[in-house]
C-alpha atoms as a printed R data frame, in Angstrom:
    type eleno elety resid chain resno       x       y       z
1   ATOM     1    CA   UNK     A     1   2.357  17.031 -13.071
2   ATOM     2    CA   UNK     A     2  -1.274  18.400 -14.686
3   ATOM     3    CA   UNK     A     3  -3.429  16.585 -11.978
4   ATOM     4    CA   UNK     A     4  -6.733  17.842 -14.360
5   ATOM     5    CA   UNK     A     5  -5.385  15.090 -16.781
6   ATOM     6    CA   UNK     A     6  -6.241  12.119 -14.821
7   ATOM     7    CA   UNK     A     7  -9.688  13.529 -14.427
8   ATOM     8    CA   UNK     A     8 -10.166  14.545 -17.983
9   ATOM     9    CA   UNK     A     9  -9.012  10.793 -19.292
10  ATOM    10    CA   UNK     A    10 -10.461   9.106 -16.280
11  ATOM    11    CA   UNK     A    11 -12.183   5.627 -17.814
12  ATOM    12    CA   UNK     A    12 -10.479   6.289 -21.008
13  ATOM    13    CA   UNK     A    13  -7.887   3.990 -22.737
14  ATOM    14    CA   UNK     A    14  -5.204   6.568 -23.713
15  ATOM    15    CA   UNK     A    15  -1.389   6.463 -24.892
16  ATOM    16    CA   UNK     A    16   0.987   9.327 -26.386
17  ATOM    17    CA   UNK     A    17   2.766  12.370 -26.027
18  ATOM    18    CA   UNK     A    18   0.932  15.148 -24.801
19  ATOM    19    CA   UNK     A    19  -0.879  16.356 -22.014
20  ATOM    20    CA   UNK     A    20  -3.867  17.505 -23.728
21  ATOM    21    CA   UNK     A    21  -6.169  15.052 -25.700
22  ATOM    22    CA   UNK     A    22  -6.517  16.042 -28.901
23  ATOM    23    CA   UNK     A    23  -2.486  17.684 -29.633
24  ATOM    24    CA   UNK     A    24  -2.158  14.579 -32.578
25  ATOM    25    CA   UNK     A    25   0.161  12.470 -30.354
26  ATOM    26    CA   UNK     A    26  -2.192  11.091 -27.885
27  ATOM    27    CA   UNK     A    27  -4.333   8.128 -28.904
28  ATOM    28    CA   UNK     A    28  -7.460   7.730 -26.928
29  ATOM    29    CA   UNK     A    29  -8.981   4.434 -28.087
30  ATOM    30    CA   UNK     A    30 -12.453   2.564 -27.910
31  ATOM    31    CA   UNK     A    31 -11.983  -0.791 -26.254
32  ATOM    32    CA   UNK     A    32 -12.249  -3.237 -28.971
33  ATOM    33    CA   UNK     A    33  -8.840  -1.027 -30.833
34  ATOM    34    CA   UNK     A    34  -6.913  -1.889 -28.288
35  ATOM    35    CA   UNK     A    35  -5.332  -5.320 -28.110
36  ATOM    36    CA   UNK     A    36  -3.905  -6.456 -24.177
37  ATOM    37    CA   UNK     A    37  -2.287  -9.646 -25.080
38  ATOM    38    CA   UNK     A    38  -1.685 -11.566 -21.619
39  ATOM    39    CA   UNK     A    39   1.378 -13.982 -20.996
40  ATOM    40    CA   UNK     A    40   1.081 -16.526 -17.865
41  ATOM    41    CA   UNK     A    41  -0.384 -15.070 -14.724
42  ATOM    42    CA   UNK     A    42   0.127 -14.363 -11.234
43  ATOM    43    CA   UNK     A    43   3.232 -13.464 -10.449
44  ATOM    44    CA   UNK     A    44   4.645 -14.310 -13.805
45  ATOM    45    CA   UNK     A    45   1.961 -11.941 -15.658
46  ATOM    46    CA   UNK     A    46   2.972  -9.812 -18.228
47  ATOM    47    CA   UNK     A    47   0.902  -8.065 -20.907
48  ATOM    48    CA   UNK     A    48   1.674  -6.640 -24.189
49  ATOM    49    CA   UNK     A    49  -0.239  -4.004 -25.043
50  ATOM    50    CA   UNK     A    50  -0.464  -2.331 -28.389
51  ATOM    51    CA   UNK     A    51  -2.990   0.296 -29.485
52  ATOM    52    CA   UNK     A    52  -3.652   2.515 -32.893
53  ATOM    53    CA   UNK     A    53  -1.346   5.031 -34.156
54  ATOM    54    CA   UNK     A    54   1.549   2.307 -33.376
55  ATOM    55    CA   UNK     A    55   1.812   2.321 -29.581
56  ATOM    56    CA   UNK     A    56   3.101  -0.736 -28.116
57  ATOM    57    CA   UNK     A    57   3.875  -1.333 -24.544
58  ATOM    58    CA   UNK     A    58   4.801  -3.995 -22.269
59  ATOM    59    CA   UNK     A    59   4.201  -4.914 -18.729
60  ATOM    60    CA   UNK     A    60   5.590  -7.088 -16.487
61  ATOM    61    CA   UNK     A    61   3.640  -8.098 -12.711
62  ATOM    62    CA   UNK     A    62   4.512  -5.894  -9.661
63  ATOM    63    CA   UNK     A    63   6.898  -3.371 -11.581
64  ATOM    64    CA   UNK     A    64   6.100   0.013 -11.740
65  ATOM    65    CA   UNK     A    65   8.620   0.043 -15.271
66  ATOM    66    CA   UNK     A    66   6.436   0.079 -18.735
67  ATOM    67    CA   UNK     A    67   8.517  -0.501 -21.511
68  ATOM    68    CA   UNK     A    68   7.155   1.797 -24.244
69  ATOM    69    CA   UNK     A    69   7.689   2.267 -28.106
70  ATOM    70    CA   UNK     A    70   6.379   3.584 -31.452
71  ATOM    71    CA   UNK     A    71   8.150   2.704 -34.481
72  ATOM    72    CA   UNK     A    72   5.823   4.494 -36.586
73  ATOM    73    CA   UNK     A    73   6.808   8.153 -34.861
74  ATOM    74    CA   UNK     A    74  10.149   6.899 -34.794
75  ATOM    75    CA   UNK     A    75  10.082   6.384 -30.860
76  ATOM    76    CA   UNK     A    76  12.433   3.691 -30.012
77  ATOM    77    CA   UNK     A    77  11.836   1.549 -26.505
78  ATOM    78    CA   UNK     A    78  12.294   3.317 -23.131
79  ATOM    79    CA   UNK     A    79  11.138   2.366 -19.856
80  ATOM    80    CA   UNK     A    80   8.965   5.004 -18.052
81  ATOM    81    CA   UNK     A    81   8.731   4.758 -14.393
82  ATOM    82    CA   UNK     A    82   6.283   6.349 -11.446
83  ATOM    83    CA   UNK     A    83   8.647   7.449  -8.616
84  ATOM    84    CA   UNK     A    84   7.501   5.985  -5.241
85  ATOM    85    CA   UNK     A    85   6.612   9.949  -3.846
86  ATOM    86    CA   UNK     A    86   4.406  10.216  -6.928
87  ATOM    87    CA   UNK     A    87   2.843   6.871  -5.870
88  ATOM    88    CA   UNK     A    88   2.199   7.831  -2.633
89  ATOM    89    CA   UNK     A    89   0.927  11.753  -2.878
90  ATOM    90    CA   UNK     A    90  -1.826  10.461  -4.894
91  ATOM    91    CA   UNK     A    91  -2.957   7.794  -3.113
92  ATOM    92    CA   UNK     A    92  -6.512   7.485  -3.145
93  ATOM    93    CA   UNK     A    93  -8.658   8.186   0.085
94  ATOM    94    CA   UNK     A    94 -10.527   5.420   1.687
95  ATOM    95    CA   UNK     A    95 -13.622   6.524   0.973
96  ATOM    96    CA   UNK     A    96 -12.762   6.453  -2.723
97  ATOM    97    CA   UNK     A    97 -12.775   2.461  -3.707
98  ATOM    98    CA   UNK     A    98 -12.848   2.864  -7.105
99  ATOM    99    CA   UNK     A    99  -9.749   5.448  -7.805
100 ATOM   100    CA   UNK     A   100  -6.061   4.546  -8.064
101 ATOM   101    CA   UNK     A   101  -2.952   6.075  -7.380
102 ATOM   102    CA   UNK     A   102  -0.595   7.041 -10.092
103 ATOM   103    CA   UNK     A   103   1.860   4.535 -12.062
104 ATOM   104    CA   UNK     A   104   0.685   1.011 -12.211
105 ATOM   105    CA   UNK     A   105  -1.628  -0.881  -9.882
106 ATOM   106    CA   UNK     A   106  -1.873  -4.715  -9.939
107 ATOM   107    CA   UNK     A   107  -4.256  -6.923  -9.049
108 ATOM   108    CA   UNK     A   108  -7.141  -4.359  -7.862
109 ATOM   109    CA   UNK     A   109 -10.227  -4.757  -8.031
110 ATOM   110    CA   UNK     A   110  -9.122  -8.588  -8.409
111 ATOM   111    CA   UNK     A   111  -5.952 -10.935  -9.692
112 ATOM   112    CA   UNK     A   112  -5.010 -10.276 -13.188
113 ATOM   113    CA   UNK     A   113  -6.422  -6.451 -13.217
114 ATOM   114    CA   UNK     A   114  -3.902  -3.725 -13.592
115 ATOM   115    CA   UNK     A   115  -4.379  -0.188 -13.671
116 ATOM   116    CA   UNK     A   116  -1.766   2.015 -15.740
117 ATOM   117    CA   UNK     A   117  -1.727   6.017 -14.831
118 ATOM   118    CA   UNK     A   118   1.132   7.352 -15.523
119 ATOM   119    CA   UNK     A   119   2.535  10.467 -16.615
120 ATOM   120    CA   UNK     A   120   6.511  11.051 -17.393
121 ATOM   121    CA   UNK     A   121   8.945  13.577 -19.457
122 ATOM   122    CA   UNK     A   122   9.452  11.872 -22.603
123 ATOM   123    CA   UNK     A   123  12.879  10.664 -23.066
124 ATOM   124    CA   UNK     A   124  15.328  13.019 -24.875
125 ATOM   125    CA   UNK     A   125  15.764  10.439 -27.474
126 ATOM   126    CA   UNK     A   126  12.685  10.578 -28.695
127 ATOM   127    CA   UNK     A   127  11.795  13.896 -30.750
128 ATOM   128    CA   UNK     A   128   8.653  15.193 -30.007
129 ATOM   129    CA   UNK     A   129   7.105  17.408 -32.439
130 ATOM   130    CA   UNK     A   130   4.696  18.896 -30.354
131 ATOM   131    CA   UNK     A   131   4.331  21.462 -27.281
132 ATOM   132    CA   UNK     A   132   3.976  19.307 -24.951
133 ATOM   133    CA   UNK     A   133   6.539  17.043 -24.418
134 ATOM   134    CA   UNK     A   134   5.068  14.478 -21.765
135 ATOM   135    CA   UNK     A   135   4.366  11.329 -22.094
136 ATOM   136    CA   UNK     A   136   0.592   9.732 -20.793
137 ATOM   137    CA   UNK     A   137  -0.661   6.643 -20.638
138 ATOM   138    CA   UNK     A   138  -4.006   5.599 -18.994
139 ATOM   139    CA   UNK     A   139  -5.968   2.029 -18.889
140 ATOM   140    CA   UNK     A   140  -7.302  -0.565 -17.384
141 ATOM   141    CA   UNK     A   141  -6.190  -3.900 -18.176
142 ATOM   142    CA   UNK     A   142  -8.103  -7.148 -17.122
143 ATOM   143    CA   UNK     A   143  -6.710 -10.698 -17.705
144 ATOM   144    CA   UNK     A   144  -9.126 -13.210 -17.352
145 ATOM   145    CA   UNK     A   145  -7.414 -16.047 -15.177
């Protein structure tokens, strides 16, 4: 895992295949292109996500699985998932409030926020024209209760 990424994207919205910004596959987004459509709450959240260049996502409370797809690169759906030692390595230090620890936070700062850093192989299904063949995504996600 490129630990420099998380740094380099940090307060970014960003989705794609790459490790690098900038390799045509990633899609790092202004706020107001990215839609976070939010379904129920609580415990019942779940949040579809879409941004430009046709990356959809979806969501659901408490999971660490984001179901992922992009019909316009030809990328059907596949569920990416933070392993629990990933989660825990990079746990933040107390001291440091405002970071997160990879894969998928919820409800921090507050209810209905959700934090998404996560970094995974990209499925061998998908073909990735491109060196790097990992797949990033990076946001913050607030849904108003």
């Amino acid at each position: 895992m490129d630990t420099t990424v998380k740094d380099q994207w940090e307060d970014a919205i960003s989705i794609g295949v790459g490790n690098k910004p900038g390799t045509g596959l990633v899609t790092q987004s202004a706020a107001d292109q990215v839609t976070a459509r939010c379904i129920d709450e609580g415990d019942n959240l779940k949040i579809e996500f879409t941004a430009p260049d046709g990356w959809q996502a979806v969501l659901t409370h408490g999971s660490q699985i984001v179901k992922v797809k992009n019909d316009d690169l030809g990328y059907p759906e596949h569920d990416f998932e933070t392993r629990e030692g990933i989660i825990e390595a990079t746990q933040p230090k107390k001291d440091e409030p405002n970071r997160f620890s990879m894969g998928v936070t919820w409800d921090k700062p507050g209810p209905g926020e959700v934090e998404v850093q996560l970094e995974d192989e990209t499925p061998p299904h998908w073909v990735v024209d491109s060196p790097y063949k990992e797949f990033a995504m990076y946001a913050h996600i607030t849904c108003a209760s």
